[in-house]
PDB file of C-alpha atoms and ligand atoms in Angstrom:
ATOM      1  CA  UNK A   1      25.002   8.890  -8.677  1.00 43.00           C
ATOM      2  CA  UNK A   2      28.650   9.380  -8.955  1.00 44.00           C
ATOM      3  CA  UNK A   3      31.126  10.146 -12.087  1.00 46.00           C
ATOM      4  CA  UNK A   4      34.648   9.258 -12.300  1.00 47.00           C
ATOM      5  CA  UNK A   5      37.288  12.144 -13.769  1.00 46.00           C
ATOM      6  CA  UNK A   6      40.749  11.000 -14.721  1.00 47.00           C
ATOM      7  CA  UNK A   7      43.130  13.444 -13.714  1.00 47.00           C
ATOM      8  CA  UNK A   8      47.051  12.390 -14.061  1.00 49.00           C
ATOM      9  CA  UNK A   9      48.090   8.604 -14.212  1.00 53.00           C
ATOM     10  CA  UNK A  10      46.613   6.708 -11.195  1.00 51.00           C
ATOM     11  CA  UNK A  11      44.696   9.490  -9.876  1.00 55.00           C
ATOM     12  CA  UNK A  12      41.020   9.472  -9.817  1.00 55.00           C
ATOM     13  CA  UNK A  13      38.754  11.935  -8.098  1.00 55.00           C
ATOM     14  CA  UNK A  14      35.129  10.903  -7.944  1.00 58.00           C
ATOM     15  CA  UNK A  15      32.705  13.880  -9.075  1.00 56.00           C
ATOM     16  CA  UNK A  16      29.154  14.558  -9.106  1.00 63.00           C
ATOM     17  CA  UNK A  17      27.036  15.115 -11.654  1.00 65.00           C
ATOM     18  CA  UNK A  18      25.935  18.709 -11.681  1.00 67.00           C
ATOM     19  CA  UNK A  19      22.059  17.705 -10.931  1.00 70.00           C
ATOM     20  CA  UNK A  20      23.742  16.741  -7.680  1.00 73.00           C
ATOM     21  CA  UNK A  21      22.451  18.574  -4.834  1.00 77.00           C
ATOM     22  CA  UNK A  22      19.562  20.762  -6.279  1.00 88.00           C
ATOM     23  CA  UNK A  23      16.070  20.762  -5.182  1.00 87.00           C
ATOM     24  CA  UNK A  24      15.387  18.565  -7.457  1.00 89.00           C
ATOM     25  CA  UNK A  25      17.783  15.757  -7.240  1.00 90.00           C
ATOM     26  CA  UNK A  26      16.761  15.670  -3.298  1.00 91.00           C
ATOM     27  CA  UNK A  27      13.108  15.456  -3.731  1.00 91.00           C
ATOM     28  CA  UNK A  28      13.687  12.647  -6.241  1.00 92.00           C
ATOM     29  CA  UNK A  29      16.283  10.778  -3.988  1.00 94.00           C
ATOM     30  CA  UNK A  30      13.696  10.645  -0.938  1.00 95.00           C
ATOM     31  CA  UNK A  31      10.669   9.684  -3.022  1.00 96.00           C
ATOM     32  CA  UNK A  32      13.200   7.096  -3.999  1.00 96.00           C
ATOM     33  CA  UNK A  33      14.004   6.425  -0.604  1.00 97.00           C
ATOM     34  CA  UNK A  34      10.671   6.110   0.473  1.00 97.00           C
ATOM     35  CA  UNK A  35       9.895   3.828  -2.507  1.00 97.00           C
ATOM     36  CA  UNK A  36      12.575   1.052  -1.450  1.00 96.00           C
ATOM     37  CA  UNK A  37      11.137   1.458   2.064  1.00 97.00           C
ATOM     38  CA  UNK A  38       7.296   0.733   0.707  1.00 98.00           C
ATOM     39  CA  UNK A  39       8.026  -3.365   0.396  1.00 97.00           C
ATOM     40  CA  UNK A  40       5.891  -2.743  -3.141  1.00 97.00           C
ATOM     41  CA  UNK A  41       7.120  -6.400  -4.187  1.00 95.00           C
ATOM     42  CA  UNK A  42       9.375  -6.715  -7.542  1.00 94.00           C
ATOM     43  CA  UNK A  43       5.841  -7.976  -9.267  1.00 94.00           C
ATOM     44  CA  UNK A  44       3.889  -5.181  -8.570  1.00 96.00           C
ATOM     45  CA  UNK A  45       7.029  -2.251  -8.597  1.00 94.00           C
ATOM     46  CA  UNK A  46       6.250  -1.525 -12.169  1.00 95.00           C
ATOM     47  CA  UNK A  47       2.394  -0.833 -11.685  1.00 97.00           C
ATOM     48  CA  UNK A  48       0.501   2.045 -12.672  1.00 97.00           C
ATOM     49  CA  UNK A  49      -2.145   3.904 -13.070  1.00 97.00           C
ATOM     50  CA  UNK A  50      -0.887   4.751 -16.894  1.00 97.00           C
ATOM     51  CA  UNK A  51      -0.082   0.805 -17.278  1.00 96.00           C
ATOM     52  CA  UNK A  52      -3.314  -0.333 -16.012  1.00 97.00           C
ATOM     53  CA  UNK A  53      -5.404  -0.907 -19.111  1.00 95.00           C
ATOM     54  CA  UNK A  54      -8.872   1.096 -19.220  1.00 95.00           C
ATOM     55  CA  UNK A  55     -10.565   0.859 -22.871  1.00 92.00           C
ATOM     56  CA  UNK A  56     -14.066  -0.429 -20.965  1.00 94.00           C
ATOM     57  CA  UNK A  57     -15.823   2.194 -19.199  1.00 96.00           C
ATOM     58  CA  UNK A  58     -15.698   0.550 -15.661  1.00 96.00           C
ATOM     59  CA  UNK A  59     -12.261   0.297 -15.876  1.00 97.00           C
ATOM     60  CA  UNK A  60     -12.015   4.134 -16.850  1.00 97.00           C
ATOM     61  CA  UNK A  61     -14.275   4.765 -13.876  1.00 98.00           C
ATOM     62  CA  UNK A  62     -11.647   2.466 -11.599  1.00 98.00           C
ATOM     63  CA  UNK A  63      -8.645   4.469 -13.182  1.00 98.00           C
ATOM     64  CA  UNK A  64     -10.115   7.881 -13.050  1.00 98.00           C
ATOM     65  CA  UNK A  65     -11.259   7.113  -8.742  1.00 98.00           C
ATOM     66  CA  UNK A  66      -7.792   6.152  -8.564  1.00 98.00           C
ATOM     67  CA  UNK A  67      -6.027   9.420  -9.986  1.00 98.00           C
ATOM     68  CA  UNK A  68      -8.564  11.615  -7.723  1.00 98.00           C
ATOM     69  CA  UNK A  69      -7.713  10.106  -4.859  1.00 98.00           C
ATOM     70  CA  UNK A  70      -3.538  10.239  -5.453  1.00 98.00           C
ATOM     71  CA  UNK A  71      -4.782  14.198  -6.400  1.00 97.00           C
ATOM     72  CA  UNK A  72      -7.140  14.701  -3.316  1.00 96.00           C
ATOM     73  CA  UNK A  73      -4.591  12.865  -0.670  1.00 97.00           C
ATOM     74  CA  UNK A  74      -3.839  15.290   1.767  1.00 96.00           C
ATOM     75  CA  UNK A  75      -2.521  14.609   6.016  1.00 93.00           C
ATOM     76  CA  UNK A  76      -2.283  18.431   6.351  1.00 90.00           C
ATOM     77  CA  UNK A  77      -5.917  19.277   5.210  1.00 91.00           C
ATOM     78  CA  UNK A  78      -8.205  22.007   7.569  1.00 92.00           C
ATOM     79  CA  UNK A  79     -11.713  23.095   7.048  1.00 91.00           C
ATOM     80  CA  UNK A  80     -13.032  25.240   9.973  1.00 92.00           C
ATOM     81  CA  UNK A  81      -9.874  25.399  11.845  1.00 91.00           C
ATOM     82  CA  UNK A  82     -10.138  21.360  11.911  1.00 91.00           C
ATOM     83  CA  UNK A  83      -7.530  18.896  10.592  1.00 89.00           C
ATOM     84  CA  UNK A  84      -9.155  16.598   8.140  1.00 92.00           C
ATOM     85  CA  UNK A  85      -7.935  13.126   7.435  1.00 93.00           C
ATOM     86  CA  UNK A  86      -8.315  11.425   3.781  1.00 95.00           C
ATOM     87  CA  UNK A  87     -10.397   8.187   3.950  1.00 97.00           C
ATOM     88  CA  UNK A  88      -9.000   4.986   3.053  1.00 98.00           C
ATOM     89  CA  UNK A  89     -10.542   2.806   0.212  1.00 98.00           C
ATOM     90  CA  UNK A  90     -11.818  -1.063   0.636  1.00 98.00           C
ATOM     91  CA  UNK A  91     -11.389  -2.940  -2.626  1.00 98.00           C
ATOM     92  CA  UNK A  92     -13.412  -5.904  -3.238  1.00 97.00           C
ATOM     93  CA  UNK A  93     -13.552  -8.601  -6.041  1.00 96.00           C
ATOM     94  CA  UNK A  94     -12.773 -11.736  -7.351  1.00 96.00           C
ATOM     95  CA  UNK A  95      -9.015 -12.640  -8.129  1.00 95.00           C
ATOM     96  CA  UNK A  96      -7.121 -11.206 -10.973  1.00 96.00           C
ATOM     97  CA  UNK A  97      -9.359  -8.189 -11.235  1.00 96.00           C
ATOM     98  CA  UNK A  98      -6.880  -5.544 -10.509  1.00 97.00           C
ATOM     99  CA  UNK A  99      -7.029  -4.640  -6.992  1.00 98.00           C
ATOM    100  CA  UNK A 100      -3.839  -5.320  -6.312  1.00 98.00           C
ATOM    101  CA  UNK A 101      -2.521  -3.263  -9.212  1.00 98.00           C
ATOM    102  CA  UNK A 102      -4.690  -0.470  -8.523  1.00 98.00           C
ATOM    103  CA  UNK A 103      -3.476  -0.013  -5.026  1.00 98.00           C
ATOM    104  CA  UNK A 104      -0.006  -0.108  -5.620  1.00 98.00           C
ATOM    105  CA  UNK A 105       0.114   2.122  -8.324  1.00 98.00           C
ATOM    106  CA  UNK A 106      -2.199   4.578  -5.566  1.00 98.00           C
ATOM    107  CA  UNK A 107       0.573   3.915  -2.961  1.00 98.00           C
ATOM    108  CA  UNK A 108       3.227   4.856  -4.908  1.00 98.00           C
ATOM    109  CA  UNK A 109       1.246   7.978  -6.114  1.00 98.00           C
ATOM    110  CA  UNK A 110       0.907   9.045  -2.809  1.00 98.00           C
ATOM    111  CA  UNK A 111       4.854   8.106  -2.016  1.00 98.00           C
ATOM    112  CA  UNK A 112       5.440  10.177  -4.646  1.00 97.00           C
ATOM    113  CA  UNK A 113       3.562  13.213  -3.303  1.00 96.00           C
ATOM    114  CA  UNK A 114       6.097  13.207  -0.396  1.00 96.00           C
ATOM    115  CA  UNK A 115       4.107  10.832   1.912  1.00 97.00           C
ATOM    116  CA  UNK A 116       5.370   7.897   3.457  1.00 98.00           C
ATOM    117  CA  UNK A 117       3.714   4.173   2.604  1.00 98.00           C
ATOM    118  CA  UNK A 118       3.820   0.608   2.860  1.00 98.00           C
ATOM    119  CA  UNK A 119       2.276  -2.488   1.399  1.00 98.00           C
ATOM    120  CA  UNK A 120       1.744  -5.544   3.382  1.00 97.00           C
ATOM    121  CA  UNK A 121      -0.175  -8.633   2.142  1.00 95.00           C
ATOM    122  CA  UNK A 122      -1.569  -9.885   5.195  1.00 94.00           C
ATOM    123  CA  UNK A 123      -0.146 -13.586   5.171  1.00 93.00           C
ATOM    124  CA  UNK A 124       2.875 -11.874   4.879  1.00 95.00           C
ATOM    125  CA  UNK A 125       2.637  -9.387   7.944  1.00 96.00           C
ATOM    126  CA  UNK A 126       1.372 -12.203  10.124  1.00 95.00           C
ATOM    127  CA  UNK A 127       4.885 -14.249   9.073  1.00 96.00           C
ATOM    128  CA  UNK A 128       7.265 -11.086   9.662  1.00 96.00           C
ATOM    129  CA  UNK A 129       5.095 -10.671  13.122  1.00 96.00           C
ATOM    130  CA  UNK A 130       5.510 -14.095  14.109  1.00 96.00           C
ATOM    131  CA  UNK A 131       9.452 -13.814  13.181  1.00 96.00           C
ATOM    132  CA  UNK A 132       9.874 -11.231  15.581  1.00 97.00           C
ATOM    133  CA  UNK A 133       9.548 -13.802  18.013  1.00 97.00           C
ATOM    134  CA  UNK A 134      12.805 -15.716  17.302  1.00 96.00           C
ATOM    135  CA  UNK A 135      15.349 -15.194  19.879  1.00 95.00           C
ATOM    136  CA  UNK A 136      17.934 -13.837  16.796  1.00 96.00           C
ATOM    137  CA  UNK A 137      15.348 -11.248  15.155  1.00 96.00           C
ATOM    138  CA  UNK A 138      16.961  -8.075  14.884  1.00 95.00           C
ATOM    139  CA  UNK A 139      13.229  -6.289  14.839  1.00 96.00           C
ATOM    140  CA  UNK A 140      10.827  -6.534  17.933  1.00 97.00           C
ATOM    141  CA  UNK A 141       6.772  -6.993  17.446  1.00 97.00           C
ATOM    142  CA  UNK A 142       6.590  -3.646  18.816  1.00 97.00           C
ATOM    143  CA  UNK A 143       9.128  -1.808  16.600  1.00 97.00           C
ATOM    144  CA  UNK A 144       6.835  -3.920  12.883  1.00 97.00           C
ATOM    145  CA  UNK A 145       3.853  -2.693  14.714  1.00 97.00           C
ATOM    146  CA  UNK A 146       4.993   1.258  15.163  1.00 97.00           C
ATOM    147  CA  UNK A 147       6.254   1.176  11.606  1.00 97.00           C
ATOM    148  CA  UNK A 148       2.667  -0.377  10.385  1.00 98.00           C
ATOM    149  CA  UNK A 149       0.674   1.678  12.250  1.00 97.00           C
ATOM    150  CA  UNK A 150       2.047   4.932  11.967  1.00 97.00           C
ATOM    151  CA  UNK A 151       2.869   5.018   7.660  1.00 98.00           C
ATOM    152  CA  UNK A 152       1.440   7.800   6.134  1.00 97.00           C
ATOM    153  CA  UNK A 153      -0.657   5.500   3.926  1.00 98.00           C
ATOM    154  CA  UNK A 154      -0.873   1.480   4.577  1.00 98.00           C
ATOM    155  CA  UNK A 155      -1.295  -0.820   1.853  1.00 98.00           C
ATOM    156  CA  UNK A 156      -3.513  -3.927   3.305  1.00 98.00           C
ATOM    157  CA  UNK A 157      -3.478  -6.481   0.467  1.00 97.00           C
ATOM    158  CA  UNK A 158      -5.675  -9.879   0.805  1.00 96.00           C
ATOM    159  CA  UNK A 159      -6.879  -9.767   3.790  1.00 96.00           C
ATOM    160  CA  UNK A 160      -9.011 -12.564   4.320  1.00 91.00           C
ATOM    161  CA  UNK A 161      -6.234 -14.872   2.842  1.00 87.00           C
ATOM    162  CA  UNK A 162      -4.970 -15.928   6.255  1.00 88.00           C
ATOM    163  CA  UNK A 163      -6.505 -18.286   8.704  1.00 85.00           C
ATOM    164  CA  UNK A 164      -8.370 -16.079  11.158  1.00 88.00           C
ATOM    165  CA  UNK A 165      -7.003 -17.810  14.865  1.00 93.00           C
ATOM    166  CA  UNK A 166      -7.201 -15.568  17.816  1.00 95.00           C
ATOM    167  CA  UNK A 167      -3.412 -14.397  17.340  1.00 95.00           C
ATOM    168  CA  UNK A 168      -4.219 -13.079  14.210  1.00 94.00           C
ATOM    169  CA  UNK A 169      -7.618 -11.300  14.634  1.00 96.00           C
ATOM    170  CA  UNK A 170      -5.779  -9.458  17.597  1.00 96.00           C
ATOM    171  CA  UNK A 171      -3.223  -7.979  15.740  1.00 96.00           C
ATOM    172  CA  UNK A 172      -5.452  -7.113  13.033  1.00 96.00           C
ATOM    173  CA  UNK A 173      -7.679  -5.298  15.526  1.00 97.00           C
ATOM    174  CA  UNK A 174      -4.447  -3.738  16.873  1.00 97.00           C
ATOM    175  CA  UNK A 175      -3.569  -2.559  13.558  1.00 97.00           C
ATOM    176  CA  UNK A 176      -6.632  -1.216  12.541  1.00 97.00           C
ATOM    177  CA  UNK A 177      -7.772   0.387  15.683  1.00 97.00           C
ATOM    178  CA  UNK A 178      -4.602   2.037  16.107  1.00 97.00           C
ATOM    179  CA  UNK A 179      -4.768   3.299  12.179  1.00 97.00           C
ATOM    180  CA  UNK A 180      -8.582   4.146  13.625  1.00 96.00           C
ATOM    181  CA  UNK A 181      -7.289   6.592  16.587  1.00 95.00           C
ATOM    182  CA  UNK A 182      -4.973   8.072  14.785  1.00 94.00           C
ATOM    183  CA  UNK A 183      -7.082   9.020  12.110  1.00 93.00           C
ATOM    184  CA  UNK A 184      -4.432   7.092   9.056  1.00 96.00           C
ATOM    185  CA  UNK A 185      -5.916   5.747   6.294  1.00 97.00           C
ATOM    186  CA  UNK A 186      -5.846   2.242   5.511  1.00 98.00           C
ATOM    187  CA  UNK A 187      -6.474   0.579   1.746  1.00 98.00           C
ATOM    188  CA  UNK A 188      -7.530  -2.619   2.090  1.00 98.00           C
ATOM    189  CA  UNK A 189      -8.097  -5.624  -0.694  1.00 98.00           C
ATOM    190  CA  UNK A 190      -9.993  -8.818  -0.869  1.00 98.00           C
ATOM    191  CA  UNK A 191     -11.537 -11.821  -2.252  1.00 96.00           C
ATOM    192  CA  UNK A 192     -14.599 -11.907   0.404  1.00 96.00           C
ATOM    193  CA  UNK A 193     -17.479  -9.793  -0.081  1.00 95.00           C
ATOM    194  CA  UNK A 194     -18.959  -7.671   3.038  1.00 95.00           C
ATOM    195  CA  UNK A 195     -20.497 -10.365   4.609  1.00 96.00           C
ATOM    196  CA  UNK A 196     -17.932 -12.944   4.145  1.00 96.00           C
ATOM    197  CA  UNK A 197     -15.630 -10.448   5.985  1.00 95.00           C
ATOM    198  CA  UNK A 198     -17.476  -9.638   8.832  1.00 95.00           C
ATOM    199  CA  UNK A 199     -17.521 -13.477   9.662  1.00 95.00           C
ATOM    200  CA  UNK A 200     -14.039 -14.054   9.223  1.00 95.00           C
ATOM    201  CA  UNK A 201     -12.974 -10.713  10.836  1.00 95.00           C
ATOM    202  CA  UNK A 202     -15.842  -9.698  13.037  1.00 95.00           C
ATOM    203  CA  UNK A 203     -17.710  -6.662  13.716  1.00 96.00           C
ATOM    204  CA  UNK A 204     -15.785  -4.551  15.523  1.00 96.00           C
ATOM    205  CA  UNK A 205     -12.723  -4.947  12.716  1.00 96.00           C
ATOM    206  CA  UNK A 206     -15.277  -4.456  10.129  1.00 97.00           C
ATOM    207  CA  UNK A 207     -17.231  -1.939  11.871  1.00 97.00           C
ATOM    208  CA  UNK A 208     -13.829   0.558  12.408  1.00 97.00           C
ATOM    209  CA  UNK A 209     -13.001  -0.655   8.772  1.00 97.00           C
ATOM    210  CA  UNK A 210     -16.158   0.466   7.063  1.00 97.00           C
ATOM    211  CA  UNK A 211     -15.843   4.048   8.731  1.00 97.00           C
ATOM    212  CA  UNK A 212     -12.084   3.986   8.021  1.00 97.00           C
ATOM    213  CA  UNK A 213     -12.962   3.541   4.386  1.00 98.00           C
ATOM    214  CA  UNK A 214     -14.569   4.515   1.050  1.00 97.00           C
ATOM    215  CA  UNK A 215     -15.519   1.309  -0.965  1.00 97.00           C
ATOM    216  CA  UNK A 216     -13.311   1.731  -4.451  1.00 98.00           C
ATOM    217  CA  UNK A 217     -15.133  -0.376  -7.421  1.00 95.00           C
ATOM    218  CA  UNK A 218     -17.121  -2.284  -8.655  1.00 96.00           C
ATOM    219  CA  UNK A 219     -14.169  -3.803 -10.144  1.00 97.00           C
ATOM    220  CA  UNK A 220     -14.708  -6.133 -13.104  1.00 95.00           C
ATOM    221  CA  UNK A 221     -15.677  -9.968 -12.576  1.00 94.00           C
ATOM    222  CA  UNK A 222     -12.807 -10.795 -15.452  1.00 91.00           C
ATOM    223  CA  UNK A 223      -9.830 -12.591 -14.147  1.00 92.00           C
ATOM    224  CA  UNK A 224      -7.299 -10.416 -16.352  1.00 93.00           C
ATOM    225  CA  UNK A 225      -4.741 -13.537 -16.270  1.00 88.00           C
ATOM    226  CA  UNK A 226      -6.984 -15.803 -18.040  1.00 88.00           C
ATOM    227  CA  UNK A 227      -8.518 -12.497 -20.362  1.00 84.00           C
ATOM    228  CA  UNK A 228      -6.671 -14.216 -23.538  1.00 68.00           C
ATOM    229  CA  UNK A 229      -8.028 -17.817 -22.931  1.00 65.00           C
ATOM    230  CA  UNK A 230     -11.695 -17.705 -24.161  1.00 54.00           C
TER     231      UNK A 230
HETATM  232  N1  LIG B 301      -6.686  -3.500 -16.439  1.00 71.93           N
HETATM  233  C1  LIG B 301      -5.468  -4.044 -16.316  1.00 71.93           C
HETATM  234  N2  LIG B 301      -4.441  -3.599 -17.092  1.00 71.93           N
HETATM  235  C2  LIG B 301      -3.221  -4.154 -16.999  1.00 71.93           C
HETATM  236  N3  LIG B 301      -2.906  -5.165 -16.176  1.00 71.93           N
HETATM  237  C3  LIG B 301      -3.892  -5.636 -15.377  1.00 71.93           C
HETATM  238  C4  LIG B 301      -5.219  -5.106 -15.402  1.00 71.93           C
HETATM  239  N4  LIG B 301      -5.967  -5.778 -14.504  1.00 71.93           N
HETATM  240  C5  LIG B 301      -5.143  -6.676 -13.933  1.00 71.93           C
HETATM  241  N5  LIG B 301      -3.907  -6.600 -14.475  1.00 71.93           N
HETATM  242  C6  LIG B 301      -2.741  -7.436 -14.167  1.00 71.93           C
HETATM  243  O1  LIG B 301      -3.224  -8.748 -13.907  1.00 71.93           O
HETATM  244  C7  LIG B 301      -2.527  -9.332 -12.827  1.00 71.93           C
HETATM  245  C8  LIG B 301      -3.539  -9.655 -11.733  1.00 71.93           C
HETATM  246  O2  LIG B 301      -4.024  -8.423 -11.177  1.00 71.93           O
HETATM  247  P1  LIG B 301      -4.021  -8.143  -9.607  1.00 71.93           P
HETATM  248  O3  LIG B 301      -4.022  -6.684  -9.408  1.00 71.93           O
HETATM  249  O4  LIG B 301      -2.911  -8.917  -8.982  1.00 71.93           O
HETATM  250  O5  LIG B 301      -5.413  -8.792  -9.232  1.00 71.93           O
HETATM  251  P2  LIG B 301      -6.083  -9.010  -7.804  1.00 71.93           P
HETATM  252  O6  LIG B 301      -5.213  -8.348  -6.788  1.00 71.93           O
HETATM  253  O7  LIG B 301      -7.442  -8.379  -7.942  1.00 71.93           O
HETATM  254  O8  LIG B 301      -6.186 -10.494  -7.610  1.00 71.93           O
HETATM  255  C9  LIG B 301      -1.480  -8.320 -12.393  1.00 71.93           C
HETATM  256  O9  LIG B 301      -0.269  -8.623 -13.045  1.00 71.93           O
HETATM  257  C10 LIG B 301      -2.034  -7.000 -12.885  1.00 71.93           C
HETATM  258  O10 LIG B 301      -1.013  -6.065 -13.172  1.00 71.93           O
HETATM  259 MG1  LIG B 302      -4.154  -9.256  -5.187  1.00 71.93          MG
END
């Protein structure tokens, strides 16, 4: 952010404010940075974990799991002269419980920590995938891919929402595998319970998924949306 100083008639020097340039003012313009790179959607920018409302003790529970696992998130972690990885977390439950909410508001936790992130809805990654194809798109499949798998922390929101052809189950396995290999955690929401999943994404998705991930919840059965209507 920039001032303006008036000097004589007509001459204007721009000046910076005096946080300019410290520590501080740096770490706060790359979190920034990374925040405007995270595709956290203008609905769900303003998310929380201090906005999330917890007066119900499973909610607590679901806020508290949240705020140790922001706290816990570490890439550069050893025990024994071994790198360990954090896990990712697997949301399930019905729609409008939170999930959603909760997992932005962990991704920008972790953003804020100096990590990198990203939040995809799948429908949405499939369409930015599929316009790579266009003859005029700026942004190979390759280049989407790279930046998906390699994040610090990936966001996978709804999955399930999208029809499962063969196109789409093989760039899901790419995505996940590679997250897999390279030992990146991955949290993942949706409607479908375990089973549900497994059909619509297979075993060896779900398989790499469940090892990938802790399972965050049980998240209420309340659609918050409609909390006001009884
Ligand atoms: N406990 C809560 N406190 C505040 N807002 C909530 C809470 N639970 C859900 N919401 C809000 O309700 C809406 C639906 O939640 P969302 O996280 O999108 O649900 P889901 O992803 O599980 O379908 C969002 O606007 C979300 O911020
Ligand atoms: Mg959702």
């Amino acid at each position: 952010m920039t001032g303006k100083k008036k000097h004589s008639e007509g001459e204007i020097e721009t000046v910076a404010p005096a946080a300019m340039g410290t520590a501080e003012w740096q770490a706060e313009f790359l979190t920034q940075r990374r925040l405007d790179k995270a595709r956290i959607s203008a609905r769900f920018a303003g998310k929380t974990l201090d906005n999330f409302s917890a007066r119900d003790k499973g909610r607590k529970m679901l806020v508290h799991s949240a705020q140790t696992y922001v706290s816990g998130f570490n890439l550069n972690k050893e025990a024994g002269g071994f790198p360990v990885y954090p896990k990712g977390l697997l949301m399930t439950g019905p729609v409008g419980c939170g999930k959603s909410h909760l997992a932005t508001a962990i991704l920008r936790g972790v953003i804020e920590k100096g990590y990198s992130g990203l939040y995809y809805n799948s429908p949405d990654l499939l369409r930015d995938i599929r316009a790579t194809f266009q003859p005029d798109s700026d942004l190979t499949e390759d280049d989407l891919l790279e930046e998906v798998t390699t994040v610090d922390l990936l966001v996978f929101d709804d999955v399930g929402a999208e029809n499962a052809t063969g196109f789409v189950l093989d760039r899901f396995y790419l995505i996940i595998n590679e997250r897999y290999e390279g030992c990146k955690p991955i949290i993942v929401t949706t409607n479908l319970n375990l089973e549900e999943l497994e059909n619509r994404l297979g075993k060896r998705i779900l398989s790499r998924m469940l090892e990938m991930c802790e399972i965050f919840g049980p998240f209420p059965e309340e659609d918050w949306r409609r909390r006001n209507l009884r």
